[in-house]
Amino acid sequence: MSEKVFASAQEVAARAGVSRSAVSRTFTPGASVSAETRRRVLEAAEALGYHVNELARGLMRNESGIVCLIVSDVATPYRSHLLCELTLLLQNAGKVAMLINTDRSNGSVDRALRQAIRYRADASIILSGMPDKSIAQLCLRSGQRLVLINRDDEEPGPLRINLDDYEAAGRIVTAFVRAGCRRLAFANSEAGTPSLMARERGFVAAASALGIEVFVERHGWTGYEAGKAIAQRMLTRAERPDAVFCATDLLACGFMDTARHQFALSVPNQLCLAGFDDIEQASWSSYNLTTFAQPVSAIASKAVEWLSHPQPEDDSTSQGQSIRLHAELVWRGSIRGG
Amino acid sequence: MSEKVFASAQEVAARAGVSRSAVSRTFTPGASVSAETRRRVLEAAEALGYHVNELARGLMRNESGIVCLIVSDVATPYRSHLLCELTLLLQNAGKVAMLINTDRSNGSVDRALRQAIRYRADASIILSGMPDKSIAQLCLRSGQRLVLINRDDEEPGPLRINLDDYEAAGRIVTAFVRAGCRRLAFANSEAGTPSLMARERGFVAAASALGIEVFVERHGWTGYEAGKAIAQRMLTRAERPDAVFCATDLLACGFMDTARHQFALSVPNQLCLAGFDDIEQASWSSYNLTTFAQPVSAIASKAVEWLSHPQPEDDSTSQGQSIRLHAELVWRGSIRGG
DNA sequence: CGCAAGTTTGCACGCGATTGCAGAGATCGA
DNA sequence: TCGATCTCTGCAATCGCGTGCAAACTTGCG
């Protein structure tokens, strides 16, 4: 890694018999170079195996082309799906994605953002966890764009993309009731992220409006295992629920498996279930889960679009923009009727 | 992105009343600075919100700290798991991961590697797809480390990490036969990657050694849907197989679902199944799939270890190293007996 | 106190690029 | 033929940092 290995613009210039500036201009779209010069430069570059050094370019331009993706639980279906979509769009926009994996410990998002700053990332997209306000401020002050996905929050400055979690949760109550269910329950994790809590509140509120009280259980992390554990508890209660809304598809899968294989309950005949995210597994025929679809592509494209276009921040306070997307109900077979 | 926003080492030096070199040395581990100077520098840095510019540093050091991860099908369980593990280890090693998604475009691995070169990545880890030989050569010549995971290939130079796919496939034949199965089949995708083909060859060979002919079907991409489609075809044949080895867990899940829900077959009573990868879903109780575990952590740590340590390339020909890891059979409930 | 050895520190150069500025040609109309 | 205008091109400054080298300072010991 120590010996010099790459041809520099200098050497290309020498070989092509032009100045270094000419080389630079050849590789800068929209710069003024004559066709002849350009040809000779390209030829020399090819011969020498020249590749623009983005580090140096970023240094001068004050724009690295790097976008940081800050995310925990990368291996989770929903997260990896979003990640996939984002990287694809970023690449198309001529940016490059730097992936920072945060665990759930606190302070790890801050470390990630600091890393982003050190590489002078043009922007950061936060898929999980919340940055400390001071760090977020630092990012913003330093001209870095910040996008928060599904982290509803009043932090000023960044772009915030959220779903209508609250309303969606209300809609599923209707579906449950229409299916004849009366003993409603909500399965949540202890994570307590804004979107999860919004789903819970929306569900409870809508049920309450119909005079139904919801049994809420929060347990563990937002995964399959937690779903099993919650089912374990809920289904052994005297007053067993006949409809459960799980805050997440993973929870729902775990719940359904335990309900069927351990309690021999038939879904949806004896128990109605719904989830949220519409991960791939929800459509697998073993689950066939009715759920809400995260508009992953829309989320990703909104984010990238906002990063690419010098967004209209003429808005006086530069208070940041907030986008609210719709989570569509995907009707499958885990609720009666339909 | 245009106005200058960050404090430079220069300004920190001024505020601390020292030279710029002192600042630089303070942030360079192992450099010679007195405790007093260091303190004043750190204080000034804190006050000014100074953060080392890794772009500039990388420029000087000829070592960016960037490692490129080149991968397709990011949203797939196995890939995202590996990705997760890799980024975590890279971060611990003080490197940073640049994610390049090679979906939906051909020649994209080459473009990706070129991108890696332009950012002067210290190394690239290729999880999918094969680079053009000439590009790979370019990477190597330019001092970039190259790691190929599960792309068995005789390309010289890089580190190659592979599993004992061939032997593993042989072991599952034994298990099937012991369970009393005689009509063996192999479900593969058309992808034809080295590891998939090795599994197929190993399976066919081991069966053939026992005088059993294997029915092989290749179809579609390596996912759930392909598994369903293959099951559809295989199970409508006159001579229906009683044991199927799927090249991938995703294929196996699709296969199992179709076998059960559409052909009303009982697994493992009427049909034995096995997969490969040990994705999370394989352990879900709806599938409870017997499969081979990819040693994901081991793969990741081998890769990162090799990148971090100036590996012993004193090996005369610098022919590249090849690591072969063991895929352990995880026995669950989709094969009779055990 | 004097000198050798060791520790810090500052200077100045280089890394590989972009870009404002001004000069050199080229084109064109009168 | 002569400016005037326009297109190219090279010069040199700059971005933020690392590091060899030599000067300055500190320390220890006789």
XYZ file of C-alpha atoms (C1' of nucleotides) in Angstrom:
736
model
C 0.000 0.000 0.000
C 3.052 2.214 0.194
C 4.785 2.317 -3.154
C 3.215 4.687 -5.595
C 1.199 2.726 -8.021
C -1.195 4.911 -9.876
C -0.538 7.233 -12.717
C -1.300 10.815 -11.763
C -2.809 13.505 -13.903
C 0.715 14.884 -14.108
C 2.056 11.851 -15.892
C -0.913 11.627 -18.198
C -0.346 15.265 -19.100
C 3.295 14.615 -19.852
C 2.537 11.673 -22.085
C -0.181 13.547 -23.913
C 1.961 16.623 -24.283
C -0.497 18.931 -22.554
C -0.787 20.629 -19.213
C -2.176 19.062 -16.076
C -5.178 21.330 -16.269
C -6.113 19.881 -19.601
C -6.235 16.425 -18.106
C -8.322 17.630 -15.239
C -10.721 19.333 -17.592
C -11.061 16.268 -19.734
C -12.449 14.401 -16.778
C -14.630 17.227 -15.537
C -17.947 17.223 -17.318
C -18.787 20.610 -18.707
C -15.263 21.946 -18.851
C -13.802 23.535 -21.902
C -11.459 21.294 -23.860
C -10.988 20.935 -27.568
C -11.826 17.636 -29.159
C -8.233 17.066 -30.186
C -6.812 17.629 -26.709
C -9.470 15.463 -25.184
C -8.646 12.644 -27.536
C -4.959 12.752 -26.757
C -5.605 12.889 -23.037
C -7.976 9.958 -23.114
C -5.505 7.980 -25.140
C -2.678 8.664 -22.727
C -4.933 7.930 -19.773
C -5.904 4.609 -21.233
C -2.305 3.691 -21.897
C -1.221 4.569 -18.395
C -4.216 3.061 -16.655
C -5.162 6.383 -15.200
C -8.113 6.697 -12.838
C -9.257 9.935 -11.273
C -8.436 10.014 -7.591
C -11.744 10.790 -5.951
C -10.025 11.508 -2.672
C -8.086 14.372 -4.114
C -11.039 15.529 -6.138
C -13.241 15.484 -3.060
C -10.642 17.489 -1.234
C -10.732 20.307 -3.720
C -14.398 20.241 -4.540
C -15.520 20.035 -0.948
C -17.828 17.310 -2.095
C -16.845 13.725 -1.748
C -19.723 11.977 -3.482
C -20.036 9.753 -0.443
C -23.354 9.128 1.256
C -23.376 7.358 4.599
C -26.003 4.772 5.367
C -26.313 4.330 9.082
C -28.187 1.222 10.001
C -28.481 -1.487 12.604
C -29.855 -4.982 12.117
C -28.699 -5.064 8.550
C -29.553 -8.732 8.213
C -33.218 -8.130 8.840
C -35.487 -8.540 5.789
C -36.959 -5.074 5.828
C -33.707 -3.287 6.490
C -31.748 -5.167 3.896
C -34.456 -4.533 1.364
C -34.367 -0.814 1.979
C -30.596 -0.884 1.956
C -30.622 -2.593 -1.399
C -32.956 -0.062 -2.902
C -31.008 2.857 -1.529
C -27.632 1.750 -2.761
C -29.034 1.161 -6.200
C -30.548 4.601 -6.450
C -27.496 6.272 -5.001
C -25.313 4.643 -7.573
C -27.573 5.812 -10.339
C -27.310 9.296 -8.940
C -23.542 9.089 -9.194
C -23.007 8.798 -5.474
C -21.376 6.026 -3.544
C -22.695 4.418 -0.380
C -20.682 4.027 2.765
C -22.305 1.522 5.057
C -22.013 1.963 8.795
C -23.377 -0.780 10.940
C -24.490 0.352 14.349
C -25.423 -1.966 17.097
C -28.210 -1.087 19.432
C -25.949 0.396 22.042
C -26.387 4.075 22.440
C -23.695 6.348 21.242
C -23.014 4.073 18.325
C -24.981 6.244 15.961
C -22.937 9.173 17.127
C -19.749 7.330 16.402
C -21.109 6.512 12.978
C -21.920 10.108 12.224
C -18.505 11.161 13.352
C -17.050 8.695 10.933
C -19.249 10.172 8.230
C -17.900 13.568 9.045
C -14.319 12.452 8.899
C -14.848 11.158 5.409
C -16.639 14.395 4.575
C -19.732 12.534 3.428
C -22.116 14.743 1.513
C -25.019 13.255 3.388
C -26.105 10.634 5.861
C -29.218 8.534 5.797
C -30.207 7.137 9.143
C -32.286 3.975 9.012
C -32.145 3.174 12.679
C -31.290 4.711 15.966
C -31.326 8.389 16.743
C -28.312 10.621 16.733
C -27.557 12.841 19.624
C -28.935 16.285 18.917
C -25.529 17.898 19.181
C -24.049 15.586 16.592
C -26.970 16.106 14.286
C -26.404 19.822 14.626
C -22.765 19.364 13.810
C -23.662 17.469 10.672
C -26.051 20.133 9.580
C -23.710 22.986 10.347
C -21.054 21.292 8.319
C -23.310 21.221 5.303
C -24.064 17.564 5.484
C -27.552 16.567 4.465
C -29.352 14.352 6.920
C -32.235 12.023 6.212
C -34.143 10.209 8.914
C -36.248 7.262 7.833
C -39.041 6.092 10.069
C -37.685 7.958 13.044
C -40.444 10.434 13.512
C -38.984 13.251 15.487
C -39.166 16.955 15.761
C -35.473 17.512 15.226
C -35.159 20.452 12.875
C -32.996 20.439 9.816
C -32.961 17.064 8.199
C -35.441 15.445 5.888
C -37.772 13.129 7.741
C -39.570 10.337 5.927
C -42.340 8.590 7.807
C -45.385 6.454 7.242
C -48.918 6.901 8.394
C -48.358 4.268 11.068
C -51.011 5.647 13.366
C -53.754 5.691 10.767
C -52.757 2.329 9.335
C -53.076 0.731 12.744
C -56.547 2.179 12.944
C -57.525 0.605 9.652
C -56.581 -2.856 10.787
C -58.895 -2.544 13.760
C -61.764 -2.174 11.328
C -60.677 -5.278 9.493
C -60.478 -7.297 12.687
C -63.858 -6.168 13.885
C -65.412 -6.864 10.524
C -64.027 -10.381 10.796
C -65.959 -10.747 14.009
C -63.088 -10.392 16.407
C -63.610 -8.686 19.737
C -60.668 -9.604 21.936
C -57.924 -7.530 20.354
C -54.259 -7.592 21.282
C -51.148 -5.787 20.166
C -47.743 -7.455 20.089
C -44.856 -5.051 20.310
C -41.173 -5.137 21.081
C -39.481 -3.210 23.804
C -37.487 -1.240 21.285
C -39.923 1.631 21.552
C -38.941 3.335 18.330
C -41.264 6.107 17.205
C -42.886 4.141 14.406
C -43.544 1.094 16.560
C -45.086 3.231 19.238
C -47.229 5.071 16.718
C -48.648 1.768 15.542
C -49.440 0.809 19.083
C -51.130 4.091 19.898
C -53.099 4.074 16.678
C -54.321 0.549 17.292
C -55.307 1.192 20.888
C -57.010 4.450 20.047
C -59.066 3.067 17.184
C -60.159 0.091 19.227
C -60.997 2.277 22.140
C -63.200 4.376 19.893
C -65.243 1.233 19.328
C -65.333 0.508 23.012
C -62.796 -2.271 22.784
C -59.906 -2.505 25.156
C -56.636 -3.783 23.717
C -54.300 -6.092 25.521
C -50.761 -4.906 24.854
C -47.656 -6.938 25.369
C -44.140 -5.646 24.807
C -41.264 -8.004 24.823
C -37.724 -8.366 23.567
C -36.348 -7.165 20.299
C -38.337 -6.862 17.101
C -37.706 -10.341 15.736
C -39.072 -13.804 15.194
C -38.050 -15.080 18.607
C -39.797 -12.246 20.360
C -42.927 -13.073 18.403
C -42.821 -16.622 19.698
C -42.294 -15.485 23.265
C -45.151 -13.018 23.101
C -47.464 -15.653 21.663
C -46.434 -17.943 24.460
C -47.607 -15.442 26.994
C -50.687 -14.142 25.282
C -52.147 -17.487 24.328
C -51.916 -18.970 27.778
C -53.982 -16.201 29.304
C -57.491 -16.988 30.453
C -58.963 -14.431 28.104
C -57.186 -15.465 24.941
C -57.243 -12.844 22.155
C -58.904 -13.682 18.859
C -57.059 -11.054 16.841
C -53.490 -9.881 17.206
C -51.786 -7.037 15.423
C -48.039 -7.468 15.476
C -45.890 -4.375 15.186
C -43.711 -6.162 12.675
C -43.921 -9.023 10.223
C -41.107 -10.827 11.958
C -43.049 -10.726 15.185
C -46.096 -11.939 13.318
C -44.266 -14.895 11.814
C -43.034 -15.973 15.212
C -46.455 -15.469 16.697
C -48.175 -17.454 13.987
C -45.768 -20.358 14.207
C -46.242 -20.663 17.925
C -49.990 -20.286 17.678
C -50.219 -23.038 15.103
C -47.597 -25.522 16.140
C -47.698 -25.139 19.856
C -51.274 -24.124 20.562
C -52.769 -25.888 17.579
C -54.734 -22.818 16.673
C -55.941 -22.352 13.156
C -55.206 -19.054 11.449
C -57.415 -17.299 10.538
C -60.293 -19.442 11.777
C -59.558 -19.290 15.462
C -57.102 -16.444 15.416
C -56.684 -13.473 13.102
C -53.251 -11.973 12.607
C -51.736 -8.975 10.916
C -48.246 -7.626 10.652
C -46.380 -4.635 9.302
C -43.612 -4.202 6.682
C -44.617 -6.748 4.075
C -41.313 -8.547 4.106
C -40.836 -11.264 1.569
C -41.667 -14.022 4.033
C -45.099 -12.554 4.632
C -46.054 -13.689 1.169
C -44.657 -17.187 1.584
C -47.502 -19.642 1.567
C -46.732 -20.928 5.039
C -47.593 -17.506 6.398
C -49.732 -15.793 3.822
C -49.830 -12.863 6.172
C -52.078 -9.868 5.859
C -49.881 -6.874 6.466
C -49.015 -3.291 5.629
C -46.507 -2.693 2.891
C -43.654 -0.343 3.525
C -43.331 1.664 0.312
C -39.652 0.851 0.151
C -38.977 2.136 -3.333
C -40.816 5.344 -2.664
C -38.914 5.891 0.551
C -35.610 5.305 -1.136
C -36.334 7.488 -4.110
C -37.628 10.332 -1.990
C -34.456 10.205 0.030
C -32.079 10.085 -2.883
C -33.998 12.678 -4.818
C -33.770 15.074 -1.921
C -30.050 14.495 -1.656
C -29.337 15.020 -5.300
C -31.368 18.098 -5.960
C -30.282 21.201 -4.158
C -33.601 21.021 -2.347
C -35.722 24.131 -1.964
C -34.484 25.184 1.409
C -35.424 28.736 0.612
C -38.001 27.987 3.232
C -37.287 30.711 5.702
C -36.518 28.772 8.851
C -34.818 25.914 7.025
C -36.908 23.919 9.388
C -36.427 20.734 7.481
C -38.902 18.851 5.414
C -41.184 16.073 6.515
C -42.594 13.522 4.126
C -45.415 11.226 5.072
C -46.008 8.151 2.954
C -48.908 5.782 2.876
C -48.651 2.188 4.091
C -50.985 0.143 1.970
C -52.816 -2.808 3.446
C -51.876 -6.010 1.647
C -54.730 -8.389 2.069
C -53.768 -12.031 2.365
C -55.094 -14.948 4.302
C -54.466 -14.316 7.976
C -57.705 -12.474 8.596
C -61.128 -13.945 7.953
C -63.311 -12.445 5.290
C -62.121 -9.794 2.870
C -21.566 22.040 0.006
C -19.447 24.857 -1.257
C -18.589 27.266 1.544
C -15.762 26.096 3.718
C -17.215 24.695 6.842
C -14.745 22.607 8.713
C -11.915 23.713 10.884
C -8.591 22.653 9.433
C -5.542 21.485 11.292
C -4.172 24.906 10.489
C -6.797 26.698 12.513
C -6.553 24.280 15.385
C -2.818 24.887 15.461
C -3.330 28.625 15.553
C -5.790 28.428 18.413
C -3.588 26.061 20.386
C -0.501 28.140 19.725
C 1.460 25.333 18.152
C 2.512 24.355 14.682
C 0.343 22.477 12.295
C 2.626 19.469 12.527
C 1.859 19.221 16.208
C -1.807 18.914 15.417
C -1.158 16.308 12.813
C 0.997 14.361 15.230
C -1.589 14.519 17.946
C -3.991 12.640 15.738
C -1.449 10.199 14.420
C -1.069 7.281 16.794
C 2.528 6.629 17.647
C 3.830 10.067 16.815
C 5.989 12.039 19.191
C 4.113 14.786 21.030
C 4.516 16.005 24.571
C 1.593 15.565 26.909
C 1.168 19.296 27.301
C 1.023 20.008 23.577
C -1.338 17.147 23.051
C -3.669 18.507 25.701
C -3.769 21.965 24.220
C -4.336 20.608 20.743
C -7.170 18.386 21.845
C -8.748 21.256 23.669
C -8.564 23.543 20.678
C -9.826 20.758 18.423
C -12.810 20.220 20.651
C -13.594 23.900 20.767
C -13.447 24.248 16.992
C -15.241 21.027 16.230
C -12.267 19.699 14.367
C -12.411 16.343 12.645
C -9.542 14.825 10.741
C -10.210 14.851 7.032
C -9.791 11.250 5.999
C -9.776 12.226 2.350
C -6.659 14.292 2.775
C -5.128 11.762 5.082
C -5.791 8.994 2.602
C -4.192 11.081 -0.063
C -0.946 11.384 1.865
C -0.832 7.934 3.319
C -1.746 6.193 0.103
C -4.185 4.232 2.211
C -7.770 5.305 2.383
C -9.109 2.920 4.971
C -11.905 2.081 2.590
C -12.872 -1.470 1.786
C -15.318 -2.112 -1.012
C -17.985 -4.731 -0.641
C -19.228 -5.805 -4.027
C -22.445 -7.700 -3.797
C -25.666 -8.476 -5.574
C -28.954 -9.604 -4.053
C -28.267 -7.643 -0.921
C -31.770 -8.252 0.367
C -31.297 -11.981 0.479
C -31.009 -13.524 3.955
C -27.631 -15.119 3.492
C -26.063 -12.153 1.741
C -27.331 -9.608 4.195
C -26.140 -11.739 7.063
C -22.668 -11.942 5.636
C -22.743 -8.267 4.846
C -23.682 -7.480 8.411
C -20.881 -9.562 9.815
C -18.335 -8.090 7.437
C -19.148 -4.471 8.115
C -18.996 -5.065 11.826
C -15.586 -6.664 11.669
C -14.272 -4.061 9.260
C -15.329 -1.304 11.579
C -13.581 -2.991 14.460
C -10.477 -3.184 12.352
C -10.651 0.550 11.815
C -11.750 0.285 8.212
C -14.873 1.554 6.618
C -17.129 -0.302 4.201
C -18.161 1.037 0.860
C -21.112 -0.908 -0.434
C -21.492 -1.483 -4.133
C -24.655 -3.114 -5.335
C -24.306 -4.923 -8.615
C -27.934 -5.739 -9.228
C -29.742 -5.098 -12.442
C -26.902 -4.276 -14.761
C -24.327 -6.316 -16.513
C -20.693 -5.483 -16.517
C -21.553 -3.981 -13.210
C -18.875 -5.771 -11.261
C -16.306 -4.175 -13.481
C -17.836 -0.763 -13.037
C -17.904 -1.401 -9.331
C -14.255 -2.300 -9.192
C -13.414 0.755 -11.208
C -15.302 2.813 -8.704
C -13.327 1.140 -5.946
C -10.155 2.125 -7.695
C -11.194 5.724 -8.063
C -11.728 5.957 -4.357
C -8.418 4.208 -3.842
C -9.997 1.492 -1.754
C -7.433 -0.549 0.107
C -9.288 -3.711 -0.748
C -12.367 -5.188 -2.325
C -14.393 -8.111 -1.142
C -16.475 -9.725 -3.814
C -19.529 -11.593 -2.569
C -21.078 -12.167 -5.924
C -20.289 -12.023 -9.561
C -16.888 -12.404 -11.083
C -14.785 -9.515 -12.251
C -13.250 -9.488 -15.632
C -9.745 -10.853 -15.379
C -8.182 -7.693 -16.693
C -9.887 -5.572 -14.080
C -8.902 -7.963 -11.330
C -5.345 -7.676 -12.548
C -5.593 -3.930 -12.464
C -6.756 -4.052 -8.877
C -3.915 -6.271 -7.883
C -1.297 -4.259 -9.724
C -2.530 -1.181 -7.980
C -1.892 -2.746 -4.618
C -5.507 -3.396 -3.856
C -6.259 -6.544 -1.919
C -8.943 -8.716 -3.398
C -11.061 -11.293 -1.615
C -13.400 -13.649 -3.388
C -16.036 -15.346 -1.279
C -17.655 -18.511 -2.557
C -16.469 -17.917 -6.083
C -14.176 -20.848 -6.458
C -11.876 -19.949 -9.257
C -8.315 -20.332 -10.256
C -7.690 -16.629 -10.686
C -4.292 -15.950 -9.150
C -3.656 -13.192 -6.708
C -6.570 -12.644 -4.421
C -7.634 -14.499 -1.328
C -10.280 -17.062 -2.097
C -12.603 -18.314 0.606
C -14.689 -21.333 -0.191
C -16.623 -24.093 1.493
C -16.390 -27.817 1.068
C -19.560 -27.737 -1.007
C -18.720 -30.859 -2.924
C -18.076 -32.984 0.149
C -21.033 -31.573 2.028
C -23.345 -32.542 -0.794
C -21.946 -36.035 -0.527
C -22.752 -36.217 3.157
C -26.383 -35.400 2.605
C -26.716 -38.311 0.223
C -25.777 -40.581 3.090
C -28.417 -39.017 5.279
C -31.094 -39.424 2.639
C -30.226 -43.033 2.001
C -30.138 -43.791 5.687
C -33.648 -42.355 5.888
C -34.708 -44.933 3.344
C -34.905 -42.647 0.352
C -33.995 -43.941 -3.060
C -35.409 -41.490 -5.571
C -33.048 -38.567 -5.149
C -33.342 -35.185 -6.811
C -31.377 -31.988 -6.846
C -33.001 -28.576 -7.148
C -30.744 -25.911 -8.522
C -31.035 -22.494 -10.043
C -29.780 -21.511 -13.420
C -27.316 -19.100 -11.897
C -24.553 -21.646 -12.255
C -22.179 -20.059 -9.772
C -19.195 -22.189 -8.814
C -20.483 -23.106 -5.362
C -23.918 -24.082 -6.598
C -22.431 -26.253 -9.277
C -20.055 -27.866 -6.810
C -23.010 -28.859 -4.653
C -24.711 -30.359 -7.637
C -21.682 -32.303 -8.767
C -20.962 -33.542 -5.262
C -24.510 -34.730 -4.820
C -24.690 -36.478 -8.141
C -21.301 -38.102 -7.692
C -21.979 -39.427 -4.209
C -25.329 -40.814 -5.278
C -23.856 -42.334 -8.343
C -21.278 -44.100 -6.182
C -24.199 -45.820 -4.512
C -25.728 -46.691 -7.826
C -28.413 -44.037 -7.567
C -29.202 -41.729 -10.394
C -30.149 -38.199 -9.475
C -32.820 -36.205 -11.188
C -31.543 -32.668 -11.581
C -33.669 -29.655 -12.308
C -32.319 -26.165 -12.813
C -34.646 -23.247 -12.956
C -34.743 -19.515 -12.436
C -32.906 -17.509 -9.893
C -31.840 -18.786 -6.496
C -34.935 -17.762 -4.567
C -38.188 -18.829 -3.019
C -40.193 -18.529 -6.197
C -37.792 -20.720 -8.114
C -38.151 -23.322 -5.379
C -41.897 -23.336 -5.863
C -41.574 -23.642 -9.601
C -39.124 -26.492 -9.383
C -41.340 -28.332 -6.928
C -44.211 -27.846 -9.302
C -42.322 -29.637 -12.033
C -40.631 -32.320 -10.001
C -43.668 -33.396 -8.054
C -45.885 -33.851 -11.059
C -43.495 -36.321 -12.666
C -44.495 -39.933 -12.798
C -41.456 -40.983 -10.816
C -41.797 -38.550 -7.951
C -38.635 -38.095 -5.869
C -38.700 -38.968 -2.189
C -35.720 -36.837 -1.235
C -34.684 -33.492 -2.615
C -31.530 -31.560 -1.927
C -32.000 -27.883 -2.696
C -28.930 -25.854 -3.566
C -30.125 -23.109 -1.273
C -32.375 -22.678 1.732
C -34.554 -20.238 -0.140
C -35.148 -22.844 -2.813
C -35.881 -25.358 -0.091
C -38.450 -23.126 1.571
C -40.264 -22.615 -1.686
C -40.066 -26.282 -2.465
C -41.377 -27.294 0.933
C -44.279 -24.895 0.814
C -45.410 -26.155 -2.546
C -44.944 -29.775 -1.566
C -47.063 -29.312 1.528
C -49.726 -26.871 0.508
C -50.191 -27.794 -3.086
C -49.315 -31.485 -3.207
C -50.359 -32.224 0.358
C -47.154 -34.073 0.977
C -45.908 -34.507 4.498
C -42.323 -33.557 5.238
C -40.380 -35.590 6.215
C -42.727 -38.573 6.118
C -43.401 -38.643 2.415
C -40.645 -36.354 1.299
C -37.246 -35.584 2.773
C -35.703 -32.177 2.149
C -32.412 -30.459 2.775
C -31.058 -27.040 1.974
C -27.877 -25.063 2.176
C -26.919 -21.831 3.960
C -28.804 -22.132 7.231
C -30.581 -18.840 6.859
C -32.674 -17.730 9.764
C -35.902 -18.946 8.213
C -34.562 -22.491 8.076
C -34.904 -22.623 11.832
C -38.415 -21.205 11.893
C -40.781 -23.863 13.052
C -42.816 -23.815 9.873
C -39.789 -25.091 8.032
C -37.509 -26.672 10.560
C -35.182 -27.403 7.717
C -32.170 -29.661 7.852
C -29.400 -27.760 6.136
C -25.744 -26.904 5.956
C -24.569 -23.879 7.876
C -22.447 -21.326 6.125
C -19.792 -20.409 8.672
C -20.579 -16.761 8.175
C -18.568 -15.417 11.084
C -15.584 -17.493 10.156
C -15.757 -16.349 6.560
C -15.977 -12.737 7.574
C -13.211 -12.909 10.107
C -10.885 -14.739 7.755
C -11.464 -12.082 5.157
C -10.972 -9.126 7.445
C -8.018 -10.702 9.156
C -6.302 -11.196 5.845
C -6.938 -7.602 4.897
C -5.654 -6.140 8.107
C -2.500 -8.108 8.516
C 0.136 -7.564 5.899
C -0.395 -11.178 4.951
C 2.581 -13.422 4.364
C 2.877 -12.948 0.654
C 6.534 -13.839 0.865
C 5.222 -16.863 -0.936
C 7.342 -16.832 -4.045
C 4.771 -16.681 -6.794
C 2.362 -14.551 -4.800
C -0.093 -17.027 -6.177
C -2.808 -16.013 -3.765
C -4.168 -17.919 -0.870
C -7.115 -20.247 -0.824
C -9.077 -21.022 2.311
C -11.502 -23.880 2.520
C -14.019 -23.865 5.324
C -16.297 -26.569 6.556
C -20.057 -26.432 6.131
C -21.562 -28.162 9.119
C -24.746 -30.147 8.767
C -27.471 -28.716 10.974
C -29.857 -31.495 11.707
C -33.475 -30.480 12.045
C -36.731 -32.075 11.110
C -36.949 -32.247 7.344
C -35.259 -35.631 7.049
C -36.536 -38.783 8.729
C -34.471 -40.406 11.467
C -31.374 -38.788 12.894
C 29.163 23.253 34.489
C 29.786 20.730 30.050
C 28.674 17.319 26.856
C 26.181 13.329 24.852
C 21.824 11.257 24.143
C 17.069 11.611 23.801
C 12.715 14.025 23.156
C 9.871 17.757 20.856
C 8.913 20.937 17.537
C 8.713 23.712 13.336
C 9.742 24.243 8.445
C 8.832 23.057 4.041
C 7.709 19.896 0.585
C 4.555 16.694 -1.554
C 0.106 13.977 -2.226
C -3.385 14.533 -6.695
C -6.543 17.017 -7.983
C -9.717 21.825 -9.266
C -10.160 26.450 -10.933
C -9.730 31.762 -11.542
C -7.179 34.413 -14.390
C -4.895 35.979 -18.206
C -2.613 35.164 -22.485
C -2.714 32.804 -27.107
C -5.055 31.542 -31.229
C -9.068 31.280 -34.048
C -13.127 33.169 -36.189
C -15.639 36.872 -38.081
C -17.585 41.174 -39.662
C -16.620 45.670 -41.446
C -6.310 44.388 -42.553
C -7.784 45.371 -37.932
C -10.069 44.844 -33.813
C -13.591 42.346 -31.218
C -15.364 38.214 -29.489
C -14.973 33.527 -28.398
C -12.717 29.184 -27.437
C -8.615 26.861 -25.456
C -4.837 26.404 -22.660
C -1.278 26.931 -19.082
C 0.174 29.056 -14.750
C -0.089 28.997 -10.135
C -2.674 28.990 -5.957
C -5.291 25.995 -3.079
C -7.520 22.019 -0.575
C -6.027 19.486 4.367
C -2.912 16.641 5.723
C 1.750 13.540 6.688
C 6.575 13.376 7.462
C 11.858 13.832 6.812
C 15.101 16.783 8.510
C 17.401 19.793 11.388
C 17.106 22.994 15.128
C 15.791 23.604 19.932
C 15.044 21.967 24.183
C 15.394 18.555 28.071
C 17.641 15.299 30.764
C 21.314 12.629 32.917
C 25.817 11.942 34.375
C 30.533 12.762 35.536
